[in-house]
PDB file of C-alpha atoms in Angstrom:
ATOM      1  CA  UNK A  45      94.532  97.528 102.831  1.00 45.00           C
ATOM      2  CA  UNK A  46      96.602  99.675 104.915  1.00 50.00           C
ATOM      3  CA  UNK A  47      99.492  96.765 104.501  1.00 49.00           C
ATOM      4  CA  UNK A  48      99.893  97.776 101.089  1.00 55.00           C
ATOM      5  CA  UNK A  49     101.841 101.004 101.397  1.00 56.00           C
ATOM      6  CA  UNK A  50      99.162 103.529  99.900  1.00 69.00           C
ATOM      7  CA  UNK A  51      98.154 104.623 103.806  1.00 72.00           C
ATOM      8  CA  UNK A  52     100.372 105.701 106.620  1.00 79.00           C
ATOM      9  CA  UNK A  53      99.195 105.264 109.707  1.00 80.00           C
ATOM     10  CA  UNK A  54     100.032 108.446 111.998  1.00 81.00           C
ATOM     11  CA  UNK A  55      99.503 106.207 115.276  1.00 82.00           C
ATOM     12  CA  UNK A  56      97.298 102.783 116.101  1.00 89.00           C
ATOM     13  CA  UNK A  57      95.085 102.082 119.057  1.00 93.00           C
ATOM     14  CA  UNK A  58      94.373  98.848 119.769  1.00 95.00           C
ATOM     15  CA  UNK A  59      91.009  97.977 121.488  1.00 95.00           C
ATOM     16  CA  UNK A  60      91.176  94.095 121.389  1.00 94.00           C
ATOM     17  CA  UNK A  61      89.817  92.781 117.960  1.00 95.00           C
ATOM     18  CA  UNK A  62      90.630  95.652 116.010  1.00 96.00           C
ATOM     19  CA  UNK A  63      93.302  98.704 115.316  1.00 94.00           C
ATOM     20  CA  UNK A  64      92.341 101.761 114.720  1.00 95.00           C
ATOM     21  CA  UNK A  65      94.339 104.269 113.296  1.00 90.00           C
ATOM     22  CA  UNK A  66      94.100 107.897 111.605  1.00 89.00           C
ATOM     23  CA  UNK A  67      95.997 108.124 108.520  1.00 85.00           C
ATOM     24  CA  UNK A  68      99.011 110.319 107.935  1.00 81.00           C
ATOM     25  CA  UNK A  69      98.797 111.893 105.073  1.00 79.00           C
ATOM     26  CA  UNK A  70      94.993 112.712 104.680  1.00 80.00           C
ATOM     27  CA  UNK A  71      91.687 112.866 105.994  1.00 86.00           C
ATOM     28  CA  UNK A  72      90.689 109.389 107.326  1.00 89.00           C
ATOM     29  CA  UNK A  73      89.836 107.276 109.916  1.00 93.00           C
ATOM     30  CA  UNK A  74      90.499 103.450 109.734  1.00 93.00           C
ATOM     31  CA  UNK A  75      89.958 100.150 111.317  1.00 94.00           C
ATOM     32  CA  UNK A  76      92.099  96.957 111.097  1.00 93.00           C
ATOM     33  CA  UNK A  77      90.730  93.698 111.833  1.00 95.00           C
ATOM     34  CA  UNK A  78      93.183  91.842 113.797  1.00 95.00           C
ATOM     35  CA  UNK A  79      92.454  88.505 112.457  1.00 95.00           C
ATOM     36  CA  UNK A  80      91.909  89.155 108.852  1.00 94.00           C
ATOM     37  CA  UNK A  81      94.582  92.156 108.267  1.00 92.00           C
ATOM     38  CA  UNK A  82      92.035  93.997 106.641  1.00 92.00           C
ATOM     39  CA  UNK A  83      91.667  97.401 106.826  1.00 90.00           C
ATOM     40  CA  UNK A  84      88.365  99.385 106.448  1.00 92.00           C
ATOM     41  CA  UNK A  85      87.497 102.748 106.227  1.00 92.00           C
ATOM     42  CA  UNK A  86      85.536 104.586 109.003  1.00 95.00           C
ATOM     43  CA  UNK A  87      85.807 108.075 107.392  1.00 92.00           C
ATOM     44  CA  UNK A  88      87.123 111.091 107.619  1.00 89.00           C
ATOM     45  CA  UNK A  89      86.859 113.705 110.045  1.00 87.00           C
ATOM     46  CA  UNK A  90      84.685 116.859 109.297  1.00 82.00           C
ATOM     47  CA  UNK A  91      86.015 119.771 108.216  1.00 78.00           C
ATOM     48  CA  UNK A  92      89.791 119.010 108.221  1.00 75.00           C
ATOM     49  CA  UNK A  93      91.628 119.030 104.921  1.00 72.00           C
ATOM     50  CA  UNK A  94      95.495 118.631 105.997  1.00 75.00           C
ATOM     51  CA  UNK A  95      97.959 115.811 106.487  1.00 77.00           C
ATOM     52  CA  UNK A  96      98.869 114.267 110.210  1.00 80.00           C
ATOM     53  CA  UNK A  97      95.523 115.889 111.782  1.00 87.00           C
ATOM     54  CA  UNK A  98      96.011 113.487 114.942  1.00 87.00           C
ATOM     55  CA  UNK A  99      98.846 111.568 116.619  1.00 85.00           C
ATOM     56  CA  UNK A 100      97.491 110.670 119.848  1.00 89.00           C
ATOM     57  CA  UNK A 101      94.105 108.492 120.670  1.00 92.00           C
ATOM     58  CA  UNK A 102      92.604 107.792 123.975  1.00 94.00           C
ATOM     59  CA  UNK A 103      89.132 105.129 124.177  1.00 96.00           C
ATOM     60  CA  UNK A 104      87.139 105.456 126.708  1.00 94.00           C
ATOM     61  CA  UNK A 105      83.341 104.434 127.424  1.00 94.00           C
ATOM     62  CA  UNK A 106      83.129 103.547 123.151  1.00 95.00           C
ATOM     63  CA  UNK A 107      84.572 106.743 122.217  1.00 96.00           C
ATOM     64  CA  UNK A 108      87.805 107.653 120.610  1.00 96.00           C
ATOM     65  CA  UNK A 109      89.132 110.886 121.466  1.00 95.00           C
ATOM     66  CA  UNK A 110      91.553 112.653 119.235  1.00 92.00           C
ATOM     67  CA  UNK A 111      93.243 115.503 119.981  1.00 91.00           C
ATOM     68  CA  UNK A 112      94.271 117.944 117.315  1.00 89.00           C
ATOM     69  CA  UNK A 113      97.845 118.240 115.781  1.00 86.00           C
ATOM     70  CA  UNK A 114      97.785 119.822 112.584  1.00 85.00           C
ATOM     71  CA  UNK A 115      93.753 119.213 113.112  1.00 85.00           C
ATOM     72  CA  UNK A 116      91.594 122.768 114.162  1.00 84.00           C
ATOM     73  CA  UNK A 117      89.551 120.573 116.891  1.00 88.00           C
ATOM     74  CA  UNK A 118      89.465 117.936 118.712  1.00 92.00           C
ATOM     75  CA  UNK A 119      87.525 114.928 117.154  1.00 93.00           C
ATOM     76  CA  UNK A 120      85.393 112.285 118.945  1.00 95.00           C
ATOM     77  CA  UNK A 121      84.469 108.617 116.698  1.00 96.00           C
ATOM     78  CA  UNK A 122      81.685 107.091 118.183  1.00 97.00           C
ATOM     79  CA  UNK A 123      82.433 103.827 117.613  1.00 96.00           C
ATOM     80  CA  UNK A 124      78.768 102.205 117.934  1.00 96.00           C
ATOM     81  CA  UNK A 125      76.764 104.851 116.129  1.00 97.00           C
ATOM     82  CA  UNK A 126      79.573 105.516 113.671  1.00 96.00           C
ATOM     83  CA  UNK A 127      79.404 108.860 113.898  1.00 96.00           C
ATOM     84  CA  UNK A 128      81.991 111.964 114.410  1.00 95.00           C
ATOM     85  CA  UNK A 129      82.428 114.976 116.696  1.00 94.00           C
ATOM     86  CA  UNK A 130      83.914 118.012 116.811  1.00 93.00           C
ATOM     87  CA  UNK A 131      85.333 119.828 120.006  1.00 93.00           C
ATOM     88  CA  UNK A 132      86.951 123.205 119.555  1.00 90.00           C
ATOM     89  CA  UNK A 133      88.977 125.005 121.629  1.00 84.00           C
ATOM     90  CA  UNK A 134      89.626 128.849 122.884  1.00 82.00           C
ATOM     91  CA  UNK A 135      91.521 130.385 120.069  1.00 73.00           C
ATOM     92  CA  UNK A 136      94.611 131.141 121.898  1.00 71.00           C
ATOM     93  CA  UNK A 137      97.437 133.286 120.563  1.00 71.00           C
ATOM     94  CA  UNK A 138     100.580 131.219 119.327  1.00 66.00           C
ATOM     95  CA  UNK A 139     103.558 131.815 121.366  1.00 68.00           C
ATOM     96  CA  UNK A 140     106.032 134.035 119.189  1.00 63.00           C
ATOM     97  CA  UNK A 141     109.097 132.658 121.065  1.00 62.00           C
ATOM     98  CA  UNK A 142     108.382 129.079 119.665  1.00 63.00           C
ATOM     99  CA  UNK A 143     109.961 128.202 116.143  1.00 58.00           C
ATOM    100  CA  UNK A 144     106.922 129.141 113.791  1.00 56.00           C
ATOM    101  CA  UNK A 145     104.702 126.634 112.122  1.00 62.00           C
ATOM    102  CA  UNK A 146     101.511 125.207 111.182  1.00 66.00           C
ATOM    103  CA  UNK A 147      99.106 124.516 114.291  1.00 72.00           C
ATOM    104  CA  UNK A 148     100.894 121.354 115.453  1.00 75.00           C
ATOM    105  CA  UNK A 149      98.591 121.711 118.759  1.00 81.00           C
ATOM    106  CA  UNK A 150      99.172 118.892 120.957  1.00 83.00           C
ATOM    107  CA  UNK A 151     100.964 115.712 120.701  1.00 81.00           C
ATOM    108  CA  UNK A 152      99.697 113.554 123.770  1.00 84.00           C
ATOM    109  CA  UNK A 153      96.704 113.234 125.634  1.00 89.00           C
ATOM    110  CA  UNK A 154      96.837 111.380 129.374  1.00 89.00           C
ATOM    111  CA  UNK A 155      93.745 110.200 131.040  1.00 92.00           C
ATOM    112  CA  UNK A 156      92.667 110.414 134.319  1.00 93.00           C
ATOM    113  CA  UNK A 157      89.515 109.357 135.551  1.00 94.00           C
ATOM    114  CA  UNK A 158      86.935 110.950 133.849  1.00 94.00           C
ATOM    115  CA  UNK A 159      89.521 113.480 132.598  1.00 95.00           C
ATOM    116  CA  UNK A 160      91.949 114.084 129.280  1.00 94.00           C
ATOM    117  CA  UNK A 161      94.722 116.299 129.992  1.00 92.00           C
ATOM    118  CA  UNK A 162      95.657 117.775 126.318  1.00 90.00           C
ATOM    119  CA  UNK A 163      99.968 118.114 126.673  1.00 83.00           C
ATOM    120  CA  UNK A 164     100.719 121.023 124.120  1.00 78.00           C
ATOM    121  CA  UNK A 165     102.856 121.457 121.665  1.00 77.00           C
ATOM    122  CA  UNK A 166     102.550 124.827 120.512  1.00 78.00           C
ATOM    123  CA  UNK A 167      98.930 125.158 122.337  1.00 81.00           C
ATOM    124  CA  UNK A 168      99.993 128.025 125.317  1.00 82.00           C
ATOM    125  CA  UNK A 169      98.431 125.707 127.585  1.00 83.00           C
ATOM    126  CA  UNK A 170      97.454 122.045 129.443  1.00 86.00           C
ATOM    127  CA  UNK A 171      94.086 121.180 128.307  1.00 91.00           C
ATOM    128  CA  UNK A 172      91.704 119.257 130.950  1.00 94.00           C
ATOM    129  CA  UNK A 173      88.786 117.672 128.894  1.00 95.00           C
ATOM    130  CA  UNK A 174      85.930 116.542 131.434  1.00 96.00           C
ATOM    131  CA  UNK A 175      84.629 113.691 129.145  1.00 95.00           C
ATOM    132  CA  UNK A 176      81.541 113.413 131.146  1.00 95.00           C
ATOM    133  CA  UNK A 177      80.472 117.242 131.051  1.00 96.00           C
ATOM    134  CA  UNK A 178      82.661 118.631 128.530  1.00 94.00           C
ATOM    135  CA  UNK A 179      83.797 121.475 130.896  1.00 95.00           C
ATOM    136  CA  UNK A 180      87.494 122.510 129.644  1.00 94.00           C
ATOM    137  CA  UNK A 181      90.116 124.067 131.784  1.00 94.00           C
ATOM    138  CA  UNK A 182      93.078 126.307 130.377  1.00 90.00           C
ATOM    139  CA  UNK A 183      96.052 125.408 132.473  1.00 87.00           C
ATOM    140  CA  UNK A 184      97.984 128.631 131.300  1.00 83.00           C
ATOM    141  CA  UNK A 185     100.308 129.724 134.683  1.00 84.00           C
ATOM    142  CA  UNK A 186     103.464 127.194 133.826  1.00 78.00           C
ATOM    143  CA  UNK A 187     103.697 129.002 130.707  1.00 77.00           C
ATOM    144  CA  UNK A 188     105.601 131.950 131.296  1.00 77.00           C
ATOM    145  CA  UNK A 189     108.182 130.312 133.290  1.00 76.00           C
ATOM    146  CA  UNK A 190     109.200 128.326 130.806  1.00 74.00           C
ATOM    147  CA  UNK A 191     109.290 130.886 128.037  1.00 75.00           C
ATOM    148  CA  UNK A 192     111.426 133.286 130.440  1.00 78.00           C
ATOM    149  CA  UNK A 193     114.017 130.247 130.982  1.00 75.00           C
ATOM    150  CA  UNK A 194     113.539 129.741 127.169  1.00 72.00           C
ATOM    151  CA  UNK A 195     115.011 133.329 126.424  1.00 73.00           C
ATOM    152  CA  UNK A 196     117.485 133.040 128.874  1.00 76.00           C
ATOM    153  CA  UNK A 197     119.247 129.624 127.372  1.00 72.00           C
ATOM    154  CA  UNK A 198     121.949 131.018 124.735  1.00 71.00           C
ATOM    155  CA  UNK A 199     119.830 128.571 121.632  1.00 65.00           C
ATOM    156  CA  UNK A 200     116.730 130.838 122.178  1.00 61.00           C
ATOM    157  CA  UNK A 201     117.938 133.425 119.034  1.00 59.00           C
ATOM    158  CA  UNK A 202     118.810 130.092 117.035  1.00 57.00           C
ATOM    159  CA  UNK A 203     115.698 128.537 117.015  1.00 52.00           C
ATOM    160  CA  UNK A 204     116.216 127.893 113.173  1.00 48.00           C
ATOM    161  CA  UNK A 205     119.078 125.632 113.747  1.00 48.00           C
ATOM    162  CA  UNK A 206     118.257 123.730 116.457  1.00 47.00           C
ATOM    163  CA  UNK A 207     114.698 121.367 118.321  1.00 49.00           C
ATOM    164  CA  UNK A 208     115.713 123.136 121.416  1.00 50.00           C
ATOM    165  CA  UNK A 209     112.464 125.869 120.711  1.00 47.00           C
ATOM    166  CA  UNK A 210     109.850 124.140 118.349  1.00 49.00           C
ATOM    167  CA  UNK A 211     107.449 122.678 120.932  1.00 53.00           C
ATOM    168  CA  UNK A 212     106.773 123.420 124.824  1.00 48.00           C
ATOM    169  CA  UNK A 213     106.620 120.078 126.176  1.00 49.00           C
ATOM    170  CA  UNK A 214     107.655 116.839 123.910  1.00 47.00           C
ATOM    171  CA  UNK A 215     107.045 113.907 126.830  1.00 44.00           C
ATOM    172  CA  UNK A 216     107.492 110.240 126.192  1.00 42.00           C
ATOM    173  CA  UNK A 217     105.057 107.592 127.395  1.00 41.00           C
ATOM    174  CA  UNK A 218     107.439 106.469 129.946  1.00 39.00           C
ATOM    175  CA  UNK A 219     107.750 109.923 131.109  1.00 39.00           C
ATOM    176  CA  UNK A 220     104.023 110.155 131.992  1.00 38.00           C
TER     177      UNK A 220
END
């Protein structure tokens, strides 16, 4: 069971009866039974082979949606047919200003409607998933702003020594 210490959890969504939650430190997806405390494996997403894949999780209409961290695509857990999706992306440039790093993507996703907006991390852009049509829009004009203020603040040569430079936008859930 994930209560014994061999699995950490990188975050938990709770649907009612059960948690589910992607582990931290490899490939896997798993469930928790509420009443029990038992954990059970769902498994693991295709094609990733890296630690903390996924921090964020958004249900909606029996589908969890994860978007990528460390992951190379966004993954989709049917949770009725038990099956798994893949969603990729443009391949967009990483921003050289930025501390450097593995993918680390995004690290929230916010619903709206029928909509996911993907925050970044180190993605250049606001992701808007249409979960109905699976249209994608690159919300890319914010970015130069901010990477123009970015060189102007006296950290931006010291990115190094400080988490003033390693991620575009780190919101909080009470932010959003």
């Amino acid at each position: 069971p994930l209560t014994a210490g061999k699995v950490l959890a990188s975050h938990i969504h709770d649907d009612g009866p059960y948690w589910w939650c992607s582990a931290y430190d490899c490939n896997a997806l798993f469930r928790v039974d509420k009443k029990t405390m038992i954990s059970e494996f769902m498994g693991s997403f295709p094609e990733e082979n890296t630690q903390y894949l996924y921090v964020d999780v958004h249900e909606q209409g029996g589908k969890l949606y994860f978007p990528p961290f460390n992951a190379d695509q966004m993954a989709v857990y049917d949770k009725k047919r038990h099956t798994f999706e893949r969603i990729s992306f443009q391949q967009q440039e990483k921003l050289d200003w930025l501390r450097p790093g593995p993918n680390r993507y995004f690290t929230k996703v916010v619903p709206y409607q029928r909509f996911l907006f993907l925050v970044g991390n180190a993605y250049p852009a606001i992701v808007r998933y249409d979960m109905e049509s699976g249209e994608m829009v690159y919300c890319t004009d914010w970015v130069h702003h901010l990477e123009q203020a970015a060189r102007q603040s006296p950290h931006w040569m010291k990115w190094n020594e400080t988490n003033d430079f390693n991620a575009l936008l780190r919101p909080g859930r009470e932010v959003i």
